């Protein structure tokens, strides 16, 4: 069997500092932003000349935090409740024979003041992710209008979000320090319900994750028969 070696062309600086709560697909949280910083030792602005003509780009990357966890022939996708197994190649599981991911993201801008930096949004990329390749998204071939997938035939149902008075005050203050709409980012992420699919409602349990430079805290509550997310705090 032939072996091939690849090197990272750059790394991701993302608002997502932990794997937990990252959207399971790109584009589901449009306010989620990141910077792809290309290696200054190798790449100049010539490498991305013309890329500004594309509104979106494909990013090939490494699932670097799951490399040591290995892979299996069959996995449990969240769409099936985390209990039923299907073949790994029928899913987008991070646990793959070759830990390579592929995401389409919006190209917001390019910056050349400190090397080549691509500012992107709608990301599902963890901070520190090694990038292997970048390609332009070409709508007439990349968008297949008649395509279907019976496992994931529609976007996930979103939960309603409510903010505590403390969280509202904190967001108002912290918004001055970030370049994205903080409230929208939180709503987009938590409405997708990042809990493992097998977990049931526990109103006493508090969840937390590092987002940007903050610690986001929330819980799940039952309101008129429906599960909602209550954002509790956003601490530095």
Short mmCIF file of C-alpha atoms in Angstrom, two decimals:
data_model
loop_
_atom_site.label_atom_id
_atom_site.label_comp_id
_atom_site.label_asym_id
_atom_site.label_seq_id
_atom_site.Cartn_x
_atom_site.Cartn_y
_atom_site.Cartn_z
CA UNK A 1 0.00 0.00 0.00
CA UNK A 2 1.38 3.40 -0.97
CA UNK A 3 1.87 5.99 1.75
CA UNK A 4 1.59 9.72 1.22
CA UNK A 5 2.74 12.58 3.38
CA UNK A 6 1.03 15.95 3.66
CA UNK A 7 2.01 19.11 5.49
CA UNK A 8 -0.25 21.80 6.98
CA UNK A 9 -0.42 24.91 4.82
CA UNK A 10 -1.68 26.86 7.82
CA UNK A 11 -3.74 26.76 10.99
CA UNK A 12 -7.16 27.93 12.15
CA UNK A 13 -7.69 30.58 14.80
CA UNK A 14 -11.30 29.92 15.76
CA UNK A 15 -13.92 31.15 18.20
CA UNK A 16 -14.34 27.48 19.20
CA UNK A 17 -11.74 26.57 21.82
CA UNK A 18 -13.19 23.14 22.69
CA UNK A 19 -14.77 20.38 20.62
CA UNK A 20 -17.98 20.44 22.67
CA UNK A 21 -20.67 22.75 21.23
CA UNK A 22 -19.09 23.07 17.77
CA UNK A 23 -21.88 22.77 15.15
CA UNK A 24 -21.91 19.33 13.56
CA UNK A 25 -21.94 20.84 10.07
CA UNK A 26 -20.55 24.06 8.58
CA UNK A 27 -22.88 26.97 7.89
CA UNK A 28 -25.28 26.25 10.76
CA UNK A 29 -23.82 29.09 12.82
CA UNK A 30 -23.20 31.97 10.39
CA UNK A 31 -21.83 34.19 13.17
CA UNK A 32 -19.08 31.68 14.01
CA UNK A 33 -15.88 33.26 12.68
CA UNK A 34 -12.30 32.14 12.27
CA UNK A 35 -9.04 33.14 10.64
CA UNK A 36 -7.06 30.74 8.47
CA UNK A 37 -3.46 31.85 8.84
CA UNK A 38 -1.21 30.44 6.11
CA UNK A 39 2.42 29.60 6.78
CA UNK A 40 4.46 32.79 6.30
CA UNK A 41 7.57 30.77 5.51
CA UNK A 42 5.94 29.23 2.43
CA UNK A 43 3.05 31.33 1.16
CA UNK A 44 2.73 34.91 -0.03
CA UNK A 45 -0.30 36.75 -1.34
CA UNK A 46 0.41 35.26 -4.80
CA UNK A 47 -0.90 31.91 -3.51
CA UNK A 48 -4.41 33.32 -3.00
CA UNK A 49 -4.49 35.73 -5.93
CA UNK A 50 -7.98 35.54 -7.47
CA UNK A 51 -9.55 33.81 -4.45
CA UNK A 52 -11.40 37.04 -3.66
CA UNK A 53 -13.68 36.23 -6.62
CA UNK A 54 -15.18 33.37 -4.56
CA UNK A 55 -17.79 34.01 -1.89
CA UNK A 56 -17.15 30.59 -0.33
CA UNK A 57 -14.22 28.19 -0.12
CA UNK A 58 -13.65 24.52 0.59
CA UNK A 59 -11.30 23.86 3.49
CA UNK A 60 -9.61 20.47 3.89
CA UNK A 61 -8.26 19.95 7.38
CA UNK A 62 -7.16 17.44 10.02
CA UNK A 63 -9.30 16.31 12.96
CA UNK A 64 -6.22 16.81 15.10
CA UNK A 65 -7.83 16.18 18.50
CA UNK A 66 -9.25 12.77 17.56
CA UNK A 67 -6.13 11.27 15.98
CA UNK A 68 -5.24 9.19 19.03
CA UNK A 69 -8.80 7.92 19.50
CA UNK A 70 -8.61 5.75 16.38
CA UNK A 71 -11.50 4.74 14.15
CA UNK A 72 -14.04 1.97 13.68
CA UNK A 73 -15.86 0.38 10.75
CA UNK A 74 -19.19 1.43 12.26
CA UNK A 75 -20.05 4.54 14.28
CA UNK A 76 -23.04 6.06 16.09
CA UNK A 77 -24.22 9.23 14.29
CA UNK A 78 -26.13 11.80 16.39
CA UNK A 79 -28.95 11.77 13.81
CA UNK A 80 -29.81 8.25 14.96
CA UNK A 81 -29.87 9.17 18.62
CA UNK A 82 -26.33 8.03 19.32
CA UNK A 83 -27.48 4.42 19.78
CA UNK A 84 -27.62 2.87 16.31
CA UNK A 85 -24.45 2.11 14.37
CA UNK A 86 -23.90 2.51 10.63
CA UNK A 87 -20.81 2.44 8.41
CA UNK A 88 -18.23 5.15 9.01
CA UNK A 89 -18.27 6.15 5.33
CA UNK A 90 -22.03 6.80 5.54
CA UNK A 91 -21.36 9.51 8.13
CA UNK A 92 -19.26 12.60 8.73
CA UNK A 93 -17.82 11.20 11.92
CA UNK A 94 -14.49 12.65 13.06
CA UNK A 95 -13.25 9.11 13.76
CA UNK A 96 -12.08 8.11 10.28
CA UNK A 97 -9.32 5.91 8.80
CA UNK A 98 -7.65 9.13 7.67
CA UNK A 99 -8.64 11.98 9.98
CA UNK A 100 -9.44 14.44 7.20
CA UNK A 101 -12.37 16.85 7.30
CA UNK A 102 -13.97 18.98 4.61
CA UNK A 103 -15.99 22.15 5.20
CA UNK A 104 -17.41 24.88 3.00
CA UNK A 105 -17.20 28.32 4.65
CA UNK A 106 -17.87 31.91 3.64
CA UNK A 107 -14.81 33.94 2.71
CA UNK A 108 -15.35 37.30 4.38
CA UNK A 109 -12.05 38.97 3.53
CA UNK A 110 -8.31 38.51 3.10
CA UNK A 111 -5.65 40.33 5.10
CA UNK A 112 -1.94 40.60 4.26
CA UNK A 113 -0.63 42.77 7.10
CA UNK A 114 0.93 39.77 8.86
CA UNK A 115 1.27 37.04 6.25
CA UNK A 116 -1.76 35.66 4.46
CA UNK A 117 -4.89 35.54 6.61
CA UNK A 118 -8.30 34.42 5.36
CA UNK A 119 -11.22 35.65 7.47
CA UNK A 120 -14.08 33.15 7.23
CA UNK A 121 -17.49 32.60 8.81
CA UNK A 122 -20.00 29.80 9.27
CA UNK A 123 -17.19 27.60 10.56
CA UNK A 124 -17.29 24.27 12.36
CA UNK A 125 -13.53 24.33 12.97
CA UNK A 126 -11.72 23.96 16.28
CA UNK A 127 -9.04 26.45 17.25
CA UNK A 128 -5.62 25.15 16.19
CA UNK A 129 -6.95 22.96 13.37
CA UNK A 130 -4.25 22.18 10.76
CA UNK A 131 -5.36 23.10 7.23
CA UNK A 132 -4.26 20.88 4.34
CA UNK A 133 -5.77 22.64 1.35
CA UNK A 134 -8.09 25.43 0.21
CA UNK A 135 -10.19 25.40 -2.95
CA UNK A 136 -12.79 27.81 -4.35
CA UNK A 137 -16.43 26.81 -4.07
CA UNK A 138 -17.93 26.64 -7.58
CA UNK A 139 -21.75 26.74 -7.39
CA UNK A 140 -22.63 25.20 -10.75
CA UNK A 141 -20.78 21.97 -9.93
CA UNK A 142 -20.62 21.97 -6.12
CA UNK A 143 -24.35 22.58 -5.57
CA UNK A 144 -26.32 19.48 -6.66
CA UNK A 145 -29.96 20.54 -6.51
CA UNK A 146 -31.40 17.04 -6.97
CA UNK A 147 -29.18 15.42 -4.31
CA UNK A 148 -30.75 13.79 -1.27
CA UNK A 149 -29.74 11.96 1.90
CA UNK A 150 -32.47 10.11 3.79
CA UNK A 151 -30.40 10.07 6.98
CA UNK A 152 -30.13 13.87 7.06
CA UNK A 153 -32.94 15.11 4.85
CA UNK A 154 -33.45 18.41 6.67
CA UNK A 155 -31.69 20.81 9.00
CA UNK A 156 -31.83 19.90 12.69
CA UNK A 157 -34.70 21.25 14.77
CA UNK A 158 -33.62 24.28 16.79
CA UNK A 159 -34.33 24.94 20.46
CA UNK A 160 -35.62 28.26 21.76
CA UNK A 161 -33.08 30.35 23.67
CA UNK A 162 -33.62 32.59 26.70
CA UNK A 163 -31.03 34.71 28.51
CA UNK A 164 -30.76 35.35 32.24
CA UNK A 165 -30.50 38.97 33.36
CA UNK A 166 -26.87 38.36 34.34
CA UNK A 167 -26.03 36.96 30.91
CA UNK A 168 -27.67 39.95 29.19
CA UNK A 169 -25.56 42.39 31.20
CA UNK A 170 -22.38 40.43 30.53
CA UNK A 171 -23.04 40.21 26.79
CA UNK A 172 -23.67 43.95 26.61
CA UNK A 173 -20.28 44.59 28.21
CA UNK A 174 -18.30 41.90 26.43
CA UNK A 175 -19.70 42.79 23.00
CA UNK A 176 -17.33 45.76 22.99
CA UNK A 177 -14.34 43.39 22.89
CA UNK A 178 -15.32 41.08 19.99
CA UNK A 179 -15.91 41.61 16.27
CA UNK A 180 -18.92 39.33 15.92
CA UNK A 181 -22.50 39.55 17.19
CA UNK A 182 -22.03 37.71 20.48
CA UNK A 183 -25.72 37.16 21.21
CA UNK A 184 -26.37 35.77 17.72
CA UNK A 185 -23.34 33.48 17.98
CA UNK A 186 -24.57 32.03 21.28
CA UNK A 187 -28.10 31.57 19.96
CA UNK A 188 -26.90 29.85 16.78
CA UNK A 189 -24.67 27.43 18.68
CA UNK A 190 -26.96 26.49 21.57
CA UNK A 191 -30.15 26.29 19.50
CA UNK A 192 -28.54 23.29 17.77
CA UNK A 193 -28.44 21.47 21.15
CA UNK A 194 -24.81 20.36 21.51
CA UNK A 195 -25.64 17.70 24.13
CA UNK A 196 -24.80 14.09 23.24
CA UNK A 197 -27.89 12.56 21.67
CA UNK A 198 -28.30 10.01 24.47
CA UNK A 199 -28.56 12.60 27.27
CA UNK A 200 -31.99 13.39 28.65
CA UNK A 201 -33.32 16.60 30.15
CA UNK A 202 -31.81 17.41 33.54
CA UNK A 203 -32.85 20.88 34.71
CA UNK A 204 -30.35 20.75 37.58
CA UNK A 205 -27.34 20.24 35.33
CA UNK A 206 -25.23 23.17 34.17
CA UNK A 207 -23.22 22.93 30.94
CA UNK A 208 -20.17 24.95 30.06
CA UNK A 209 -17.74 25.49 27.20
CA UNK A 210 -15.00 27.94 26.32
CA UNK A 211 -16.14 30.26 23.53
CA UNK A 212 -13.74 32.92 22.29
CA UNK A 213 -12.08 34.08 25.53
CA UNK A 214 -15.14 33.44 27.67
CA UNK A 215 -16.70 30.58 29.62
CA UNK A 216 -20.29 30.10 28.42
CA UNK A 217 -22.68 28.53 30.95
CA UNK A 218 -26.20 27.27 30.22
CA UNK A 219 -28.85 24.77 31.24
CA UNK A 220 -31.92 23.14 29.74
CA UNK A 221 -35.42 23.88 31.05
CA UNK A 222 -38.88 22.57 30.26
CA UNK A 223 -41.31 25.33 29.25
CA UNK A 224 -44.88 24.52 28.21
CA UNK A 225 -43.86 21.01 27.27
CA UNK A 226 -40.84 22.05 25.17
CA UNK A 227 -37.15 21.98 26.00
CA UNK A 228 -35.49 25.37 26.00
CA UNK A 229 -31.96 26.62 26.61
CA UNK A 230 -31.36 29.19 29.33
CA UNK A 231 -28.05 31.04 29.00
CA UNK A 232 -26.83 31.61 32.54
CA UNK A 233 -23.55 33.49 32.25
CA UNK A 234 -20.64 34.41 30.02
CA UNK A 235 -17.62 34.82 32.26
CA UNK A 236 -14.14 36.02 31.25
#
